[in-house]
Amino acid sequence: MTLARETPHKLVVSPKITWEPLPPGFQLDEEPVDNIDQTLLAGALSESLELAGYLKPTMLVGADLGICATIDEQLNIKAPDWFYASPVQEWTATACRKSYTPHLEGAVPSIVIEFLSDKDGSEYSVKRSYPPGKWYYYEQILKIPTYAIFEPDGGLLEVYRLPENGRYELEQPNEEGKHWIAEMGLFLGTWRGEKEGRTVYWLRWWDEAGNLLLWGVELLQQERQRADAESLRAEEERQRADAESLRAEEERQRAEKLAAYLRQQGINPDDL
C-alpha cells in the first residue's frame, strides 16, 4: 500500500526557475490547517529537536511555512506541513518569518513532510500546469532530497528519496522500521502513544545510537523519576546512618555495663 496518490509523469518542457524576493507588501494566503492533529504532529516533531539542543540559529524548521520559487516568471508558494533546512540565514528574534525562499535565504530543505488528511489528495498532484502540485514542486522545482508522507490514523509512513535520475523512489525502512535522515544525523520513524491527551501514531526522532529524542512531558517525567530515585536513595542512606548510630550506642552501653561490672569485681578496666 502506498500513500502517494499519483505516479510522476515524464516531463516534456523544463520550466525556468528563479529565486526572487517577495514583492514589497506581498500578502501570503493563510489557508486554515486541515485539523488540529496536524498542528500537534508538526509541533511534536520540532519540540523534541529543540529540547535536545539540536536546533541552531542556522537551521530552520517550518510548519505550514510557505516555500517560494518563481516558475516561468510566476511566483509559486507551497507550504509543507513540516520541513527542515540548513544552513539558512539567521533570523532576528523580533522578526516574524512567514515564507522561505531557497538559494536566496539558505539551502533547499533537506526534508519535507506531509500529513495526509481527509482530502482527496489533489495537493500531492504531479501536474505540470501552473500552479504545480506538491509532488512536482518538491521533486522537480525544489529538488528536495527526502519527501515523507505520513498517514496518522494508520501510522503508515512513506519516505521517498531523490536519486540522480531526479524521480522520487520509495525507500524501505530498516529492520526497526526507521529511516536514516543523513542530512540531520537522525532516524525518523513512527511511535504510538499518548501526547496532548491523544493516543495515536506520531512521528519521532532517534539519534544515531538509537536513543529516542524526548518531548517536554517525557523529560519532566524522567526528571521526576530521577528525583524520586534520589530521594529514595537519600532515605535509605539516612536509615543506614540511623542504624549505624543505634548500633554504636548499643556498643557504648554494653562497654559501660562491662566496665561497671569489672569495677564491682575490683578490676580497673582502664588498666586492661
Tab-separated table of C-alpha atoms in Angstrom:
chain	number	residue	atom	x	y	z
A	1	MET	CA	0.000	0.000	0.000
A	2	THR	CA	1.300	3.441	-0.855
A	3	LEU	CA	0.196	6.841	0.281
A	4	ALA	CA	1.122	8.863	-2.806
A	5	ARG	CA	-1.992	9.415	-4.901
A	6	GLU	CA	-0.325	9.685	-8.312
A	7	THR	CA	2.781	8.399	-10.115
A	8	PRO	CA	5.114	11.068	-11.531
A	9	HIS	CA	4.979	11.505	-15.324
A	10	LYS	CA	7.871	12.170	-17.682
A	11	LEU	CA	8.452	15.870	-18.072
A	12	VAL	CA	8.307	17.436	-21.503
A	13	VAL	CA	9.452	21.028	-21.006
A	14	SER	CA	11.803	22.236	-18.294
A	15	PRO	CA	10.435	25.354	-16.598
A	16	LYS	CA	12.502	28.441	-15.966
A	17	ILE	CA	13.140	28.636	-12.230
A	18	THR	CA	14.427	31.700	-10.376
A	19	TRP	CA	14.636	32.605	-6.723
A	20	GLU	CA	13.228	36.069	-6.201
A	21	PRO	CA	12.377	38.006	-3.031
A	22	LEU	CA	8.707	38.531	-2.355
A	23	PRO	CA	7.352	41.800	-3.763
A	24	PRO	CA	7.064	44.625	-1.205
A	25	GLY	CA	3.806	44.384	0.715
A	26	PHE	CA	3.047	40.918	-0.656
A	27	GLN	CA	0.319	39.226	1.390
A	28	LEU	CA	0.600	35.484	1.776
A	29	ASP	CA	-2.602	33.478	1.679
A	30	GLU	CA	-3.159	31.853	5.041
A	31	GLU	CA	-5.034	28.631	4.478
A	32	PRO	CA	-6.623	27.034	7.544
A	33	VAL	CA	-4.981	23.879	8.878
A	34	ASP	CA	-6.973	20.762	7.988
A	35	ASN	CA	-7.262	19.630	11.598
A	36	ILE	CA	-5.692	20.144	14.995
A	37	ASP	CA	-3.852	16.816	14.833
A	38	GLN	CA	-1.668	18.152	12.007
A	39	THR	CA	-0.641	21.080	14.197
A	40	LEU	CA	0.163	18.701	17.062
A	41	LEU	CA	2.156	16.378	14.792
A	42	ALA	CA	4.246	19.249	13.440
A	43	GLY	CA	4.766	20.716	16.898
A	44	ALA	CA	5.863	17.365	18.296
A	45	LEU	CA	8.495	16.966	15.566
A	46	SER	CA	10.023	20.359	16.353
A	47	GLU	CA	9.671	20.135	20.132
A	48	SER	CA	11.961	17.146	20.629
A	49	LEU	CA	14.614	18.684	18.359
A	50	GLU	CA	14.593	21.930	20.311
A	51	LEU	CA	14.659	20.290	23.743
A	52	ALA	CA	17.548	18.059	22.660
A	53	GLY	CA	19.544	21.174	21.788
A	54	TYR	CA	19.662	20.076	18.179
A	55	LEU	CA	18.403	23.263	16.556
A	56	LYS	CA	20.914	26.019	15.816
A	57	PRO	CA	20.422	29.623	14.569
A	58	THR	CA	21.494	28.499	11.087
A	59	MET	CA	18.777	25.833	10.957
A	60	LEU	CA	15.133	26.316	10.082
A	61	VAL	CA	12.146	24.111	10.852
A	62	GLY	CA	8.824	25.258	9.488
A	63	ALA	CA	5.224	24.145	9.833
A	64	ASP	CA	2.810	25.443	7.194
A	65	LEU	CA	5.505	27.945	6.215
A	66	GLY	CA	5.447	28.867	2.540
A	67	ILE	CA	8.454	27.838	0.421
A	68	CYS	CA	8.770	30.184	-2.565
A	69	ALA	CA	10.032	29.770	-6.116
A	70	THR	CA	9.390	31.736	-9.300
A	71	ILE	CA	8.424	29.367	-12.120
A	72	ASP	CA	8.269	30.806	-15.641
A	73	GLU	CA	8.079	34.278	-14.041
A	74	GLN	CA	5.139	33.326	-11.844
A	75	LEU	CA	5.558	33.234	-8.070
A	76	ASN	CA	4.668	29.868	-6.597
A	77	ILE	CA	4.360	29.061	-2.915
A	78	LYS	CA	3.790	25.689	-1.278
A	79	ALA	CA	3.555	25.207	2.467
A	80	PRO	CA	4.593	21.738	3.676
A	81	ASP	CA	3.112	20.507	6.909
A	82	TRP	CA	6.722	20.364	8.204
A	83	PHE	CA	10.211	20.884	6.794
A	84	TYR	CA	13.849	21.256	7.814
A	85	ALA	CA	16.518	23.344	6.079
A	86	SER	CA	20.186	24.006	6.886
A	87	PRO	CA	22.136	26.193	6.577
A	88	VAL	CA	19.924	29.269	6.390
A	89	GLN	CA	20.383	32.945	7.105
A	90	GLU	CA	19.965	33.677	10.796
A	91	TRP	CA	16.633	35.270	11.571
A	92	THR	CA	16.265	38.080	14.097
A	93	ALA	CA	14.237	37.264	17.193
A	94	THR	CA	11.892	40.187	16.647
A	95	ALA	CA	11.085	39.301	13.035
A	96	CYS	CA	8.215	37.036	12.031
A	97	ARG	CA	9.157	34.692	9.225
A	98	LYS	CA	6.164	33.954	7.002
A	99	SER	CA	7.943	32.439	3.996
A	100	TYR	CA	11.241	30.956	2.903
A	101	THR	CA	12.985	31.228	-0.470
A	102	PRO	CA	15.739	28.639	-1.042
A	103	HIS	CA	19.022	29.788	-2.637
A	104	LEU	CA	18.094	33.350	-1.659
A	105	GLU	CA	17.770	32.802	2.117
A	106	GLY	CA	19.554	29.493	2.504
A	107	ALA	CA	19.722	25.898	1.370
A	108	VAL	CA	16.952	23.827	-0.159
A	109	PRO	CA	15.120	21.935	2.603
A	110	SER	CA	16.636	18.545	3.337
A	111	ILE	CA	13.252	17.001	4.085
A	112	VAL	CA	9.579	17.919	3.744
A	113	ILE	CA	6.794	16.021	5.482
A	114	GLU	CA	3.116	15.999	4.623
A	115	PHE	CA	0.379	14.606	6.869
A	116	LEU	CA	-2.477	13.013	4.965
A	117	SER	CA	-5.902	14.440	5.745
A	118	ASP	CA	-9.404	13.556	4.637
A	119	LYS	CA	-8.900	15.485	1.418
A	120	ASP	CA	-8.792	13.728	-1.947
A	121	GLY	CA	-5.012	14.073	-2.266
A	122	SER	CA	-5.014	16.651	-5.071
A	123	GLU	CA	-2.435	18.682	-3.148
A	124	TYR	CA	0.106	15.953	-3.947
A	125	SER	CA	-0.561	16.098	-7.707
A	126	VAL	CA	2.353	15.955	-10.160
A	127	LYS	CA	0.599	18.049	-12.811
A	128	ARG	CA	2.926	20.345	-14.779
A	129	SER	CA	0.420	23.170	-15.349
A	130	TYR	CA	0.523	26.241	-13.115
A	131	PRO	CA	0.299	26.057	-10.186
A	132	PRO	CA	2.073	22.710	-9.932
A	133	GLY	CA	1.160	20.134	-7.309
A	134	LYS	CA	3.300	19.472	-4.281
A	135	TRP	CA	4.941	16.306	-5.591
A	136	TYR	CA	6.134	18.036	-8.764
A	137	TYR	CA	7.113	21.154	-6.808
A	138	TYR	CA	9.251	19.243	-4.298
A	139	GLU	CA	10.738	16.863	-6.864
A	140	GLN	CA	11.338	18.990	-9.960
A	141	ILE	CA	11.378	22.597	-8.743
A	142	LEU	CA	12.939	22.499	-5.283
A	143	LYS	CA	14.648	19.092	-5.743
A	144	ILE	CA	14.247	18.240	-2.065
A	145	PRO	CA	16.276	15.102	-1.206
A	146	THR	CA	13.662	13.499	1.076
A	147	TYR	CA	9.879	13.654	0.842
A	148	ALA	CA	7.880	11.892	3.579
A	149	ILE	CA	4.137	11.323	3.642
A	150	PHE	CA	2.544	10.239	6.920
A	151	GLU	CA	-0.945	8.881	7.479
A	152	PRO	CA	-1.578	9.419	11.228
A	153	ASP	CA	-4.654	7.237	11.628
A	154	GLY	CA	-2.962	4.034	10.495
A	155	GLY	CA	0.608	5.042	11.285
A	156	LEU	CA	1.756	4.456	7.707
A	157	LEU	CA	4.905	6.377	6.773
A	158	GLU	CA	6.307	6.541	3.252
A	159	VAL	CA	9.726	8.065	2.639
A	160	TYR	CA	10.790	8.974	-0.895
A	161	ARG	CA	14.391	9.725	-1.878
A	162	LEU	CA	15.547	11.757	-4.852
A	163	PRO	CA	18.281	9.852	-6.745
A	164	GLU	CA	20.390	11.113	-9.630
A	165	ASN	CA	17.638	10.440	-12.166
A	166	GLY	CA	15.535	13.121	-10.470
A	167	ARG	CA	12.442	10.981	-9.724
A	168	TYR	CA	11.396	10.152	-6.192
A	169	GLU	CA	11.822	6.490	-5.269
A	170	LEU	CA	10.158	4.793	-2.325
A	171	GLU	CA	12.628	3.783	0.395
A	172	GLN	CA	12.176	0.743	2.600
A	173	PRO	CA	12.714	1.297	6.342
A	174	ASN	CA	15.410	-0.530	8.297
A	175	GLU	CA	14.714	-3.564	10.475
A	176	GLU	CA	13.450	-1.302	13.253
A	177	GLY	CA	11.032	0.473	10.925
A	178	LYS	CA	13.066	3.689	10.838
A	179	HIS	CA	14.615	5.849	8.121
A	180	TRP	CA	18.070	7.418	8.424
A	181	ILE	CA	17.978	11.136	7.527
A	182	ALA	CA	21.661	11.692	6.828
A	183	GLU	CA	21.418	15.487	6.484
A	184	MET	CA	20.070	15.665	10.042
A	185	GLY	CA	22.052	12.809	11.561
A	186	LEU	CA	18.832	11.355	12.949
A	187	PHE	CA	16.422	8.496	12.392
A	188	LEU	CA	12.762	9.187	11.586
A	189	GLY	CA	10.072	6.682	12.466
A	190	THR	CA	6.601	6.145	13.880
A	191	TRP	CA	5.631	5.701	17.517
A	192	ARG	CA	2.253	5.054	19.070
A	193	GLY	CA	1.457	6.578	22.416
A	194	GLU	CA	-0.162	9.467	24.260
A	195	LYS	CA	0.567	13.169	23.918
A	196	GLU	CA	-1.743	16.125	24.411
A	197	GLY	CA	-4.437	13.698	25.551
A	198	ARG	CA	-4.363	11.814	22.217
A	199	THR	CA	-3.247	8.202	21.897
A	200	VAL	CA	-2.355	7.981	18.210
A	201	TYR	CA	0.596	7.437	15.904
A	202	TRP	CA	3.287	10.119	15.977
A	203	LEU	CA	6.453	10.784	14.025
A	204	ARG	CA	9.504	10.683	16.287
A	205	TRP	CA	13.268	11.237	16.065
A	206	TRP	CA	16.012	8.884	17.287
A	207	ASP	CA	19.720	9.690	17.436
A	208	GLU	CA	22.395	7.561	15.778
A	209	ALA	CA	22.726	5.405	18.911
A	210	GLY	CA	19.010	4.658	18.844
A	211	ASN	CA	18.029	6.940	21.726
A	212	LEU	CA	14.590	8.496	21.420
A	213	LEU	CA	14.528	12.309	21.465
A	214	LEU	CA	12.079	13.114	24.227
A	215	TRP	CA	9.226	15.589	24.441
A	216	GLY	CA	8.927	18.037	27.311
A	217	VAL	CA	6.405	15.973	29.260
A	218	GLU	CA	8.657	12.909	28.942
A	219	LEU	CA	11.685	14.864	30.134
A	220	LEU	CA	9.648	16.131	33.093
A	221	GLN	CA	8.568	12.596	33.932
A	222	GLN	CA	12.171	11.450	33.631
A	223	GLU	CA	13.332	14.215	35.971
A	224	ARG	CA	10.605	13.330	38.477
A	225	GLN	CA	11.620	9.682	38.396
A	226	ARG	CA	15.253	10.679	38.866
A	227	ALA	CA	14.284	12.947	41.783
A	228	ASP	CA	12.165	10.189	43.333
A	229	ALA	CA	15.042	7.716	42.982
A	230	GLU	CA	17.441	10.247	44.531
A	231	SER	CA	15.018	10.846	47.390
A	232	LEU	CA	14.705	7.102	47.935
A	233	ARG	CA	18.491	6.705	47.993
A	234	ALA	CA	18.776	9.579	50.464
A	235	GLU	CA	16.155	7.984	52.711
A	236	GLU	CA	17.946	4.630	52.567
A	237	GLU	CA	21.226	6.354	53.452
A	238	ARG	CA	19.524	8.098	56.371
A	239	GLN	CA	18.110	4.808	57.618
A	240	ARG	CA	21.519	3.143	57.321
A	241	ALA	CA	23.091	6.042	59.215
A	242	ASP	CA	20.432	5.763	61.941
A	243	ALA	CA	21.037	2.014	62.156
A	244	GLU	CA	24.804	2.572	62.462
A	245	SER	CA	24.213	5.195	65.145
A	246	LEU	CA	21.931	2.817	67.037
A	247	ARG	CA	24.495	0.002	66.849
A	248	ALA	CA	27.221	2.366	68.059
A	249	GLU	CA	25.049	3.460	71.009
A	250	GLU	CA	24.338	-0.183	71.916
A	251	GLU	CA	28.069	-0.960	71.779
A	252	ARG	CA	28.793	2.014	74.033
A	253	GLN	CA	26.149	0.935	76.556
A	254	ARG	CA	27.488	-2.661	76.596
A	255	ALA	CA	31.006	-1.328	77.142
A	256	GLU	CA	29.842	0.840	80.075
A	257	LYS	CA	27.999	-2.087	81.673
A	258	LEU	CA	31.076	-4.293	81.337
A	259	ALA	CA	33.304	-1.593	82.830
A	260	ALA	CA	30.889	-1.173	85.766
A	261	TYR	CA	30.871	-4.936	86.372
A	262	LEU	CA	34.660	-5.108	86.347
A	263	ARG	CA	34.888	-2.280	88.895
A	264	GLN	CA	32.483	-4.191	91.159
A	265	GLN	CA	34.892	-7.096	90.935
A	266	GLY	CA	37.785	-4.840	91.976
A	267	ILE	CA	39.229	-4.619	88.486
A	268	ASN	CA	40.073	-1.272	86.970
A	269	PRO	CA	39.046	-1.570	83.279
A	270	ASP	CA	41.427	1.262	82.373
A	271	ASP	CA	44.338	-0.991	83.330
A	272	LEU	CA	43.306	-3.674	80.866
